[in-house]
Amino acid sequence: MDAQLKKGLLDSLVLAALLEEDGYGYSLSERIGQVVSIAETALYPVLRRLEEQGSLSTYAVEHGGRLRKYYRITPEGRARLLEGADELRELRKLIDGILEEVEGNG
Amino acid sequence: MAEYGTPPEAAKGLPDPEAASWLDALRTALAGGLPTETAAEVVGFYEEYWLDALESGRTADEVAARLGSPERIVAQTLSERSIRAAEAKPGPLALVAAARRTAKANAIASAAGRAALGTAAVLPLLAGLAMYLVAIALLFGAAAAVALTILESPLVPISASDVRIGLAGLALFFGSALLGSGWLAWKGGNGLTRLTMRMLRRSLRKAAPDAASADTASGTAGRRRAGGVGRILRKGLAIGLMLAFGGGAAMLAATDLGIEYLSVWLSRTPKHVVATDKAFAADGVTGIRIDAQYSRITIGTVPGDEVTVTMGTPDWMAPTCTLADGLLTVAETPNGRLPFFRFVAIHEGVTEIRIGVPEGKALDLLDVLSTGSYVSVGVPAATLSVHTTTGAIDLLARYYPTIPDGVHSSSGRVDLWTPLE
């Protein structure tokens, strides 16, 4: 798949996983893992990227004598996700169109 | 099998040896490749991941299998970072670094463990490196052209103002031409670097379709746009080069030096041949000394009682023909008109020096020194000395039954010659 598109989709996926509830690294990988199978190691760069662009903010929570880093979606992140959702809907129409053709003629 | 269900109070110390060794390997692989701060964050993330995963009931083997090898994560990261760096700031070093790191990442990712960039990446990579080499050579050439002119200028007579202007013109003309083409070649190298980076990304994706890394930037780096000052500087340099090129050409064309002298280098043909025709009473000549560059030299007999000298000298050489104390000196020496190409402006086969000696006259001394071309000796001399570097030497066998000690050609033949009766 096109790397650029894939990166964009991963970003949206991570943002969406944080919509309802904040999460920490491992819990996010579990949440995403339920939806789609991606490499575990794909998560870190996405989180860093989103944090750097201001879509996510982080805070630390003490857990079992250590600090756990939690990620929270920012208003900008929400806006970005909605924007991305519009594009995804367009994309879905396109994909549905293609699949209908393929299946109709298959 | 490692223990799992780690109690929280022990979590700090990473009780699981597999987790600890995985993280150690990550630390080692990251060392030196990433800024310390970034590396520490990457390690922190995975350390937390390990602890949480073990805490949630996964076995160390499961976690390790899901994460994959730390070396692979790091190799992938470094490769992507270096590709991005080379795109943002192309150059030979960035190009090589990106190729090297991608090869390493691919080697780790592929089952065979072999580094593979693919032809699509290797070709532009080699072409790009060649382009950079050409650019560097051209830039050195530009520096050499200017330096040569400065070094040559003291050799030019002060009075020869046209030569001085022409000399400056040559420096400007060649300096700007070489610098300009070097610049363009460098830009070409940059273009090839960007192309190589595209191919490297493709090879990375092919080697590890689902691999991700700790590289945080999204997508390809945009082409770096020069800021306002940089752009003005660049434009200024381009305009300056064009002015220098045009100005240099105009200076060459305006002076006696003439731009056509540039073609001498390519054609080996002088624009003008200066003719010298002289005769000296044979009684007054006891020896002849010739010092020539590339003119064909013939010494033979003539009727009458005069020693004749006929020279055709290219106009970048000054002919001399003087008689002093019985020694006739015939020479051609560079006159400073060809500052750069003095040593390569070969006029072999174009110009000649012909000396006629009356029949029956024997010389005490005949001394010929020639940089190149053919030398033919058809007169007797008590002491004969002939030295050429590249030309052949023919001696008339009637006067020289054997080759005298003083006759030598560095890379040509020496023959005794008998004319047909």
Coordinates of C-alpha atoms in Angstrom, one line a residue:
Chain A
M1 CA 0.0 0.0 0.0
D2 CA 1.1 3.5 -0.6
A3 CA 3.3 4.5 2.3
Q4 CA 1.9 8.0 2.5
L5 CA -1.7 6.8 2.6
K6 CA -0.8 4.1 5.1
K7 CA 0.8 6.6 7.4
G8 CA -2.3 8.8 7.2
L9 CA -4.5 5.9 8.0
L10 CA -2.4 4.9 11.0
D11 CA -2.5 8.4 12.3
S12 CA -6.3 8.4 12.2
L13 CA -6.5 4.9 13.7
V14 CA -4.4 6.0 16.7
L15 CA -6.4 9.2 17.2
A16 CA -9.7 7.3 16.9
A17 CA -8.5 4.8 19.5
L18 CA -8.0 7.7 21.9
L19 CA -11.3 9.4 21.3
E20 CA -13.2 7.8 24.1
E21 CA -10.5 7.2 26.6
D22 CA -6.9 8.2 27.2
G23 CA -4.4 5.4 26.9
Y24 CA -0.8 4.3 27.5
G25 CA 1.5 2.6 25.0
Y26 CA 0.7 -1.0 25.6
S27 CA -3.1 -0.5 26.1
L28 CA -3.2 1.4 22.8
S29 CA -1.5 -1.4 20.9
E30 CA -4.1 -3.8 22.4
R31 CA -7.0 -1.5 21.4
I32 CA -5.6 -1.1 17.8
G33 CA -4.7 -4.8 17.6
Q34 CA -8.4 -5.6 18.1
V35 CA -9.3 -3.7 14.9
V36 CA -6.4 -4.3 12.7
S37 CA -3.2 -6.2 12.7
I38 CA -0.2 -3.9 12.5
A39 CA 3.4 -4.3 13.6
E40 CA 3.8 -3.5 17.2
T41 CA 6.7 -1.3 16.4
A42 CA 4.5 0.9 14.1
L43 CA 2.9 2.5 17.1
Y44 CA 5.8 4.4 18.6
P45 CA 6.6 6.6 15.6
V46 CA 2.9 7.4 15.1
L47 CA 2.5 8.5 18.7
R48 CA 5.7 10.6 18.5
R49 CA 4.6 12.2 15.3
L50 CA 1.1 13.0 16.6
E51 CA 2.6 14.4 19.8
E52 CA 5.0 16.6 17.9
Q53 CA 2.3 18.0 15.7
G54 CA 0.1 18.8 18.7
S55 CA -2.6 16.2 18.1
L56 CA -1.8 14.5 21.3
S57 CA -0.8 15.6 24.7
T58 CA 0.8 13.4 27.3
Y59 CA 0.8 13.1 31.1
A60 CA 2.4 10.7 33.5
V61 CA 0.5 8.6 36.0
E62 CA 2.1 6.6 38.8
H63 CA 1.5 3.0 38.4
G64 CA 3.1 0.3 40.6
G65 CA 6.0 2.4 41.6
R66 CA 6.8 3.7 38.2
L67 CA 5.5 6.4 35.9
R68 CA 3.2 5.5 33.0
K69 CA 2.9 7.8 30.0
Y70 CA -0.7 8.5 29.0
Y71 CA -1.8 9.9 25.7
R72 CA -4.7 12.2 25.4
I73 CA -6.2 13.6 22.2
T74 CA -6.1 17.4 21.9
P75 CA -8.8 19.6 20.3
E76 CA -6.5 19.9 17.3
G77 CA -6.2 16.2 17.2
R78 CA -10.0 15.9 17.1
A79 CA -10.2 18.5 14.3
R80 CA -7.6 16.6 12.4
L81 CA -9.4 13.3 12.9
L82 CA -12.6 14.8 11.6
E83 CA -10.9 16.2 8.6
G84 CA -9.3 12.8 8.0
A85 CA -12.8 11.2 8.4
D86 CA -14.1 13.3 5.6
E87 CA -11.3 12.1 3.4
L88 CA -11.9 8.5 4.5
R89 CA -15.6 8.8 3.5
E90 CA -14.5 9.9 0.1
L91 CA -12.1 7.1 -0.1
R92 CA -14.8 4.6 1.0
K93 CA -17.0 5.7 -1.8
L94 CA -14.2 5.3 -4.2
I95 CA -13.4 1.8 -2.8
D96 CA -17.0 0.8 -2.8
G97 CA -17.3 1.9 -6.3
I98 CA -14.3 -0.1 -7.4
L99 CA -15.4 -3.2 -5.5
E100 CA -18.9 -3.1 -6.9
E101 CA -17.5 -3.0 -10.4
V102 CA -15.0 -5.8 -9.6
E103 CA -17.6 -8.0 -7.9
G104 CA -20.3 -7.2 -10.5
N105 CA -18.1 -8.3 -13.2
G106 CA -16.4 -11.1 -11.3
Chain B
M1 CA 10.3 -19.8 30.4
A2 CA 10.4 -16.5 32.2
E3 CA 8.2 -15.6 35.1
Y4 CA 5.2 -13.4 34.3
G5 CA 2.6 -11.6 36.3
T6 CA 5.3 -9.3 37.6
P7 CA 4.4 -7.9 41.0
P8 CA 4.2 -4.1 40.7
E9 CA 6.9 -3.3 43.3
A10 CA 9.4 -5.3 41.4
A11 CA 8.5 -3.8 38.0
K12 CA 11.1 -1.0 38.3
G13 CA 14.0 -3.3 38.1
L14 CA 12.7 -5.2 35.0
P15 CA 12.8 -8.7 36.6
D16 CA 12.5 -10.5 33.3
P17 CA 15.9 -11.3 31.9
E18 CA 14.5 -11.5 28.4
A19 CA 13.0 -8.1 28.6
A20 CA 16.2 -6.7 30.1
S21 CA 18.4 -8.2 27.3
W22 CA 15.9 -7.0 24.6
L23 CA 16.1 -3.5 26.0
D24 CA 19.9 -3.7 26.3
A25 CA 20.1 -4.7 22.7
L26 CA 17.9 -1.8 21.8
R27 CA 20.1 0.6 23.7
T28 CA 23.2 -0.8 22.1
A29 CA 21.8 -0.6 18.7
L30 CA 20.6 3.0 19.2
A31 CA 23.9 4.2 20.7
G32 CA 25.6 6.7 18.4
G33 CA 22.9 6.5 15.7
L34 CA 20.3 8.8 17.3
P35 CA 20.6 11.9 19.4
T36 CA 20.8 10.7 23.1
E37 CA 17.6 12.3 24.1
T38 CA 15.6 10.7 21.3
A39 CA 17.3 7.4 22.0
A40 CA 16.3 7.6 25.7
E41 CA 12.7 8.3 24.7
V42 CA 12.6 5.3 22.4
V43 CA 14.0 3.1 25.1
G44 CA 11.6 4.5 27.7
F45 CA 8.6 3.8 25.5
Y46 CA 9.6 0.2 24.9
E47 CA 10.6 -0.3 28.6
E48 CA 7.1 0.7 29.6
Y49 CA 5.6 -1.5 26.9
W50 CA 7.5 -4.5 28.2
L51 CA 6.4 -3.8 31.8
D52 CA 2.8 -3.3 30.9
A53 CA 2.7 -6.3 28.6
L54 CA 4.2 -8.6 31.2
E55 CA 1.9 -7.2 33.8
S56 CA -1.1 -7.9 31.6
G57 CA -0.2 -11.5 31.6
R58 CA 1.9 -12.0 28.4
T59 CA 5.0 -14.1 28.4
A60 CA 8.3 -12.6 27.6
D61 CA 8.5 -14.8 24.5
E62 CA 5.2 -13.5 23.3
V63 CA 6.2 -9.9 23.7
A64 CA 9.6 -10.4 22.1
A65 CA 7.9 -12.2 19.2
R66 CA 5.4 -9.3 18.7
L67 CA 8.0 -6.6 18.9
G68 CA 10.6 -8.3 16.7
S69 CA 14.3 -7.7 17.0
P70 CA 15.5 -4.4 18.4
E71 CA 18.3 -4.3 15.8
R72 CA 15.7 -4.3 13.1
I73 CA 13.7 -1.5 14.6
V74 CA 16.9 0.6 14.9
A75 CA 18.2 -0.3 11.5
Q76 CA 14.8 0.7 10.0
T77 CA 14.8 4.0 12.0
L78 CA 18.3 5.0 11.0
S79 CA 17.7 4.2 7.4
E80 CA 14.5 6.3 7.3
R81 CA 16.2 9.1 9.1
S82 CA 19.2 9.2 6.8
I83 CA 16.9 9.0 3.7
R84 CA 15.0 12.0 5.1
A85 CA 18.3 13.9 5.9
A86 CA 19.6 13.2 2.3
E87 CA 16.4 14.5 0.8
A88 CA 16.4 17.6 3.0
K89 CA 20.1 18.3 2.4
P90 CA 21.5 16.3 -0.5
G91 CA 25.2 15.7 -0.9
P92 CA 27.6 12.9 -1.5
L93 CA 28.1 12.1 2.2
A94 CA 24.3 12.0 2.9
L95 CA 23.8 9.9 -0.2
V96 CA 26.3 7.3 0.9
A97 CA 25.1 7.3 4.5
A98 CA 21.5 6.7 3.4
A99 CA 22.5 3.9 1.0
R100 CA 24.6 2.2 3.6
R101 CA 22.0 2.4 6.3
T102 CA 19.2 1.2 4.0
A103 CA 21.4 -1.7 2.9
K104 CA 21.8 -2.6 6.5
A105 CA 18.1 -2.4 7.3
N106 CA 17.3 -4.5 4.3
A107 CA 19.9 -7.1 5.3
I108 CA 18.4 -7.4 8.7
A109 CA 14.8 -7.5 7.4
S110 CA 15.3 -10.0 4.6
A111 CA 15.4 -13.6 5.5
A112 CA 18.6 -14.2 3.5
G113 CA 20.3 -11.5 5.5
R114 CA 21.8 -10.0 2.4
A115 CA 22.0 -6.4 1.7
A116 CA 19.9 -5.5 -1.3
L117 CA 19.2 -2.1 -2.7
G118 CA 18.0 -3.2 -6.0
T119 CA 19.2 -2.0 -9.4
A120 CA 16.7 0.8 -9.3
A121 CA 18.5 2.3 -6.4
V122 CA 22.1 1.4 -7.2
L123 CA 22.1 3.0 -10.7
P124 CA 21.1 6.4 -9.6
L125 CA 23.3 6.0 -6.5
L126 CA 26.4 5.4 -8.7
A127 CA 25.4 8.0 -11.2
G128 CA 24.9 10.5 -8.4
L129 CA 28.3 9.8 -6.9
A130 CA 29.9 10.1 -10.4
M131 CA 28.1 13.4 -10.8
Y132 CA 29.4 14.7 -7.5
L133 CA 32.9 13.6 -8.5
V134 CA 32.6 15.5 -11.8
A135 CA 31.4 18.5 -9.9
I136 CA 34.3 18.4 -7.5
A137 CA 36.8 18.0 -10.4
L138 CA 35.2 21.0 -12.2
L139 CA 35.4 23.1 -9.1
F140 CA 39.1 22.2 -8.8
G141 CA 39.5 23.0 -12.5
A142 CA 38.0 26.4 -12.0
A143 CA 40.4 27.1 -9.1
A144 CA 43.3 25.8 -11.2
A145 CA 42.4 28.0 -14.1
V146 CA 42.4 31.1 -12.0
A147 CA 45.6 30.0 -10.1
L148 CA 47.4 29.3 -13.3
T149 CA 46.6 32.7 -14.7
I150 CA 47.9 34.3 -11.5
L151 CA 51.0 32.2 -11.6
E152 CA 51.6 32.9 -15.3
S153 CA 51.0 36.6 -15.2
P154 CA 54.6 37.6 -14.0
L155 CA 56.0 35.8 -17.0
V156 CA 54.2 38.0 -19.4
P157 CA 56.1 41.2 -20.4
I158 CA 54.7 44.3 -18.7
S159 CA 54.4 46.0 -22.1
A160 CA 52.2 43.3 -23.5
S161 CA 49.0 44.8 -22.3
D162 CA 46.8 43.0 -24.8
V163 CA 48.2 39.7 -23.5
R164 CA 47.5 40.8 -19.9
I165 CA 43.9 41.6 -20.8
G166 CA 43.6 38.4 -22.7
L167 CA 45.1 36.5 -19.8
A168 CA 42.5 37.9 -17.4
G169 CA 39.9 37.1 -20.0
L170 CA 41.1 33.5 -20.1
A171 CA 40.8 33.3 -16.3
L172 CA 37.3 34.7 -16.3
F173 CA 36.2 32.6 -19.2
F174 CA 37.5 29.3 -18.0
G175 CA 37.0 30.0 -14.3
S176 CA 33.3 30.8 -14.8
A177 CA 32.7 28.1 -17.3
L178 CA 34.2 25.4 -15.0
L179 CA 32.6 26.8 -11.9
G180 CA 29.2 27.1 -13.6
S181 CA 29.3 23.6 -14.9
G182 CA 30.6 22.3 -11.6
W183 CA 27.6 23.9 -9.9
L184 CA 25.2 22.4 -12.4
A185 CA 26.9 19.0 -12.0
W186 CA 26.4 19.3 -8.2
K187 CA 22.8 20.1 -8.7
G188 CA 22.5 17.1 -11.0
G189 CA 24.1 15.0 -8.2
N190 CA 21.4 16.4 -5.8
G191 CA 18.7 15.4 -8.2
L192 CA 20.1 11.9 -8.5
T193 CA 20.3 11.8 -4.7
R194 CA 16.6 12.5 -4.4
L195 CA 15.9 9.9 -7.0
T196 CA 18.1 7.4 -5.1
M197 CA 16.2 8.2 -1.9
R198 CA 12.9 7.3 -3.6
M199 CA 14.3 4.0 -4.8
L200 CA 15.8 3.4 -1.3
R201 CA 12.3 3.9 0.3
R202 CA 10.9 1.5 -2.2
S203 CA 13.5 -1.1 -1.4
L204 CA 12.9 -0.6 2.3
R205 CA 9.2 -1.2 1.8
K206 CA 9.9 -4.3 -0.3
A207 CA 12.3 -5.8 2.2
A208 CA 10.0 -5.1 5.2
P209 CA 6.4 -4.3 4.1
D210 CA 5.0 -3.9 7.5
A211 CA 8.1 -2.7 9.3
A212 CA 7.9 0.5 11.2
S213 CA 10.5 2.3 13.1
A214 CA 11.1 4.9 15.6
D215 CA 11.4 7.5 12.9
T216 CA 8.8 10.2 13.8
A217 CA 8.6 12.4 10.7
S218 CA 5.7 11.8 8.4
G219 CA 6.2 11.2 4.8
T220 CA 9.1 12.5 2.7
A221 CA 10.8 15.6 3.6
G222 CA 9.8 18.5 1.4
R223 CA 12.5 19.9 -0.8
R224 CA 14.4 22.5 1.2
R225 CA 13.6 25.9 -0.1
A226 CA 16.3 28.4 0.1
G227 CA 15.4 31.4 2.3
G228 CA 15.3 34.9 0.9
V229 CA 19.0 35.6 1.5
G230 CA 20.1 32.2 0.1
R231 CA 18.0 32.7 -3.0
I232 CA 19.4 36.2 -3.7
L233 CA 22.9 34.9 -3.1
R234 CA 22.3 32.1 -5.6
K235 CA 20.9 34.4 -8.2
G236 CA 23.7 36.8 -7.6
L237 CA 26.2 34.0 -8.1
A238 CA 24.5 32.8 -11.3
I239 CA 24.4 36.3 -12.8
G240 CA 28.1 36.9 -11.7
L241 CA 29.1 33.7 -13.4
M242 CA 27.3 34.6 -16.6
L243 CA 28.9 38.1 -16.6
A244 CA 32.3 36.7 -15.9
F245 CA 31.9 34.2 -18.8
G246 CA 30.6 36.8 -21.2
G247 CA 33.2 39.4 -20.0
G248 CA 36.0 36.9 -20.3
A249 CA 35.0 35.9 -23.8
A250 CA 34.7 39.6 -24.8
M251 CA 38.2 40.4 -23.3
L252 CA 39.7 37.5 -25.2
A253 CA 38.0 38.5 -28.4
A254 CA 39.0 42.2 -28.0
T255 CA 42.7 41.5 -27.6
D256 CA 45.3 40.2 -29.9
L257 CA 45.3 37.0 -27.9
G258 CA 41.9 36.2 -29.5
I259 CA 39.4 33.6 -28.5
E260 CA 40.5 31.4 -31.3
Y261 CA 43.5 30.5 -29.3
L262 CA 41.3 28.2 -27.3
S263 CA 40.9 26.1 -30.4
V264 CA 44.6 25.6 -30.7
W265 CA 44.3 23.3 -27.8
L266 CA 41.9 21.2 -29.7
S267 CA 43.1 21.5 -33.3
R268 CA 46.8 21.7 -32.7
T269 CA 46.9 24.2 -35.5
P270 CA 48.3 27.7 -35.1
K271 CA 46.3 30.5 -36.6
H272 CA 49.3 32.2 -38.1
V273 CA 52.7 30.7 -39.0
V274 CA 55.5 33.3 -38.7
A275 CA 58.0 32.8 -41.5
T276 CA 61.7 33.5 -41.0
D277 CA 64.1 33.4 -43.9
K278 CA 67.8 34.1 -43.2
A279 CA 71.1 33.5 -44.8
F280 CA 74.6 33.7 -43.3
A281 CA 78.0 33.5 -45.0
A282 CA 79.2 29.9 -44.6
D283 CA 82.7 31.0 -43.7
G284 CA 81.4 32.6 -40.5
V285 CA 79.5 29.6 -39.3
T286 CA 81.4 26.9 -37.5
G287 CA 78.6 25.4 -35.4
I288 CA 74.8 25.3 -35.3
R289 CA 72.6 24.9 -32.2
I290 CA 68.9 24.3 -32.5
D291 CA 66.4 24.5 -29.6
A292 CA 62.9 23.8 -30.8
Q293 CA 59.6 22.6 -29.5
Y294 CA 57.5 20.6 -32.0
S295 CA 58.7 21.8 -35.4
R296 CA 60.0 19.3 -37.9
I297 CA 63.8 19.8 -38.2
T298 CA 65.7 19.1 -41.4
I299 CA 69.4 19.9 -41.8
G300 CA 70.6 19.3 -45.4
T301 CA 72.9 20.6 -48.1
V302 CA 72.2 23.5 -50.4
P303 CA 74.1 24.9 -53.4
G304 CA 76.0 28.2 -53.0
D305 CA 78.1 29.4 -50.1
E306 CA 75.6 30.5 -47.6
V307 CA 74.0 28.8 -44.6
T308 CA 70.2 29.3 -45.0
V309 CA 67.6 29.2 -42.2
T310 CA 63.9 28.8 -43.1
M311 CA 61.6 28.7 -40.1
G312 CA 57.8 28.5 -39.8
T313 CA 57.0 29.3 -36.2
P314 CA 53.5 29.2 -34.7
D315 CA 52.5 32.6 -33.4
W316 CA 52.6 31.5 -29.8
M317 CA 56.4 31.0 -30.2
A318 CA 59.0 33.6 -30.7
P319 CA 61.6 32.6 -33.3
T320 CA 65.3 33.5 -32.8
C321 CA 68.1 33.2 -35.3
T322 CA 71.4 34.7 -34.3
L323 CA 75.0 34.2 -35.2
A324 CA 77.6 34.9 -32.5
D325 CA 81.3 33.7 -32.5
G326 CA 80.6 31.3 -35.3
L327 CA 77.8 29.6 -33.5
L328 CA 74.4 29.9 -35.3
T329 CA 71.6 29.6 -32.7
V330 CA 68.1 28.8 -34.0
A331 CA 65.4 28.6 -31.4
E332 CA 61.7 28.9 -30.8
T333 CA 60.5 29.8 -27.4
P334 CA 57.0 30.4 -26.0
N335 CA 56.2 34.1 -26.1
G336 CA 53.5 34.1 -23.4
R337 CA 50.5 34.1 -25.7
L338 CA 49.4 30.7 -24.6
P339 CA 49.5 30.9 -20.9
F340 CA 47.5 27.8 -20.1
F341 CA 48.4 25.7 -23.0
R342 CA 52.0 26.3 -23.4
F343 CA 52.8 22.7 -22.8
V344 CA 50.0 21.2 -24.8
A345 CA 49.9 23.4 -27.8
I346 CA 51.6 21.0 -30.1
H347 CA 52.4 22.1 -33.5
E348 CA 54.0 18.9 -34.6
G349 CA 53.8 18.4 -38.4
V350 CA 52.6 22.0 -38.9
T351 CA 55.7 24.0 -38.6
E352 CA 59.3 23.4 -39.5
I353 CA 62.9 24.5 -39.3
R354 CA 65.0 23.9 -42.3
I355 CA 68.8 24.5 -42.3
G356 CA 70.8 24.5 -45.5
V357 CA 74.5 24.0 -45.4
P358 CA 76.7 24.4 -48.5
E359 CA 77.8 21.1 -49.9
G360 CA 81.3 20.1 -48.8
K361 CA 81.2 22.2 -45.6
A362 CA 81.8 20.4 -42.4
L363 CA 80.6 21.8 -39.1
D364 CA 82.5 21.6 -35.9
L365 CA 79.4 21.3 -33.8
L366 CA 75.8 20.4 -34.5
D367 CA 73.6 20.4 -31.4
V368 CA 69.8 19.8 -31.8
L369 CA 67.4 19.8 -28.9
S370 CA 63.8 19.2 -29.7
T371 CA 60.7 18.6 -27.6
G372 CA 59.1 16.5 -30.3
S373 CA 58.8 15.8 -34.0
Y374 CA 61.2 14.5 -36.5
V375 CA 64.9 15.4 -36.9
S376 CA 66.8 14.7 -40.1
V377 CA 70.6 15.3 -40.2
G378 CA 72.2 15.3 -43.7
V379 CA 75.4 17.2 -43.1
P380 CA 78.7 16.2 -41.5
A381 CA 79.6 17.5 -38.1
A382 CA 82.6 16.7 -36.0
T383 CA 80.5 16.7 -32.9
L384 CA 76.9 15.7 -33.3
S385 CA 74.4 15.8 -30.6
V386 CA 70.6 15.3 -31.1
H387 CA 68.0 14.9 -28.4
T388 CA 64.3 14.6 -29.0
T389 CA 61.6 13.3 -26.6
T390 CA 59.0 11.9 -29.0
G391 CA 60.3 12.3 -32.5
A392 CA 62.3 10.0 -34.7
I393 CA 65.9 10.8 -35.8
D394 CA 67.4 10.0 -39.2
L395 CA 71.1 10.4 -39.9
L396 CA 72.6 10.3 -43.3
A397 CA 74.7 7.2 -43.4
R398 CA 77.3 8.7 -45.7
Y399 CA 78.5 11.0 -42.8
Y400 CA 77.6 8.8 -39.9
P401 CA 78.5 5.2 -40.4
T402 CA 77.4 4.5 -36.8
I403 CA 75.1 6.3 -34.5
P404 CA 77.1 8.8 -32.4
D405 CA 76.9 8.7 -28.6
G406 CA 75.2 12.0 -28.4
V407 CA 72.2 11.0 -30.5
H408 CA 69.2 10.0 -28.5
S409 CA 65.4 9.9 -28.8
S410 CA 63.4 9.2 -25.7
S411 CA 60.6 7.4 -27.4
G412 CA 61.3 7.4 -31.1
R413 CA 63.6 5.5 -33.3
V414 CA 67.1 6.5 -34.5
D415 CA 68.1 5.3 -37.9
L416 CA 71.0 5.6 -40.4
W417 CA 69.7 6.5 -43.8
T418 CA 71.1 6.0 -47.3
P419 CA 69.3 7.8 -50.2
L420 CA 68.5 5.8 -53.3
E421 CA 71.1 6.4 -56.1

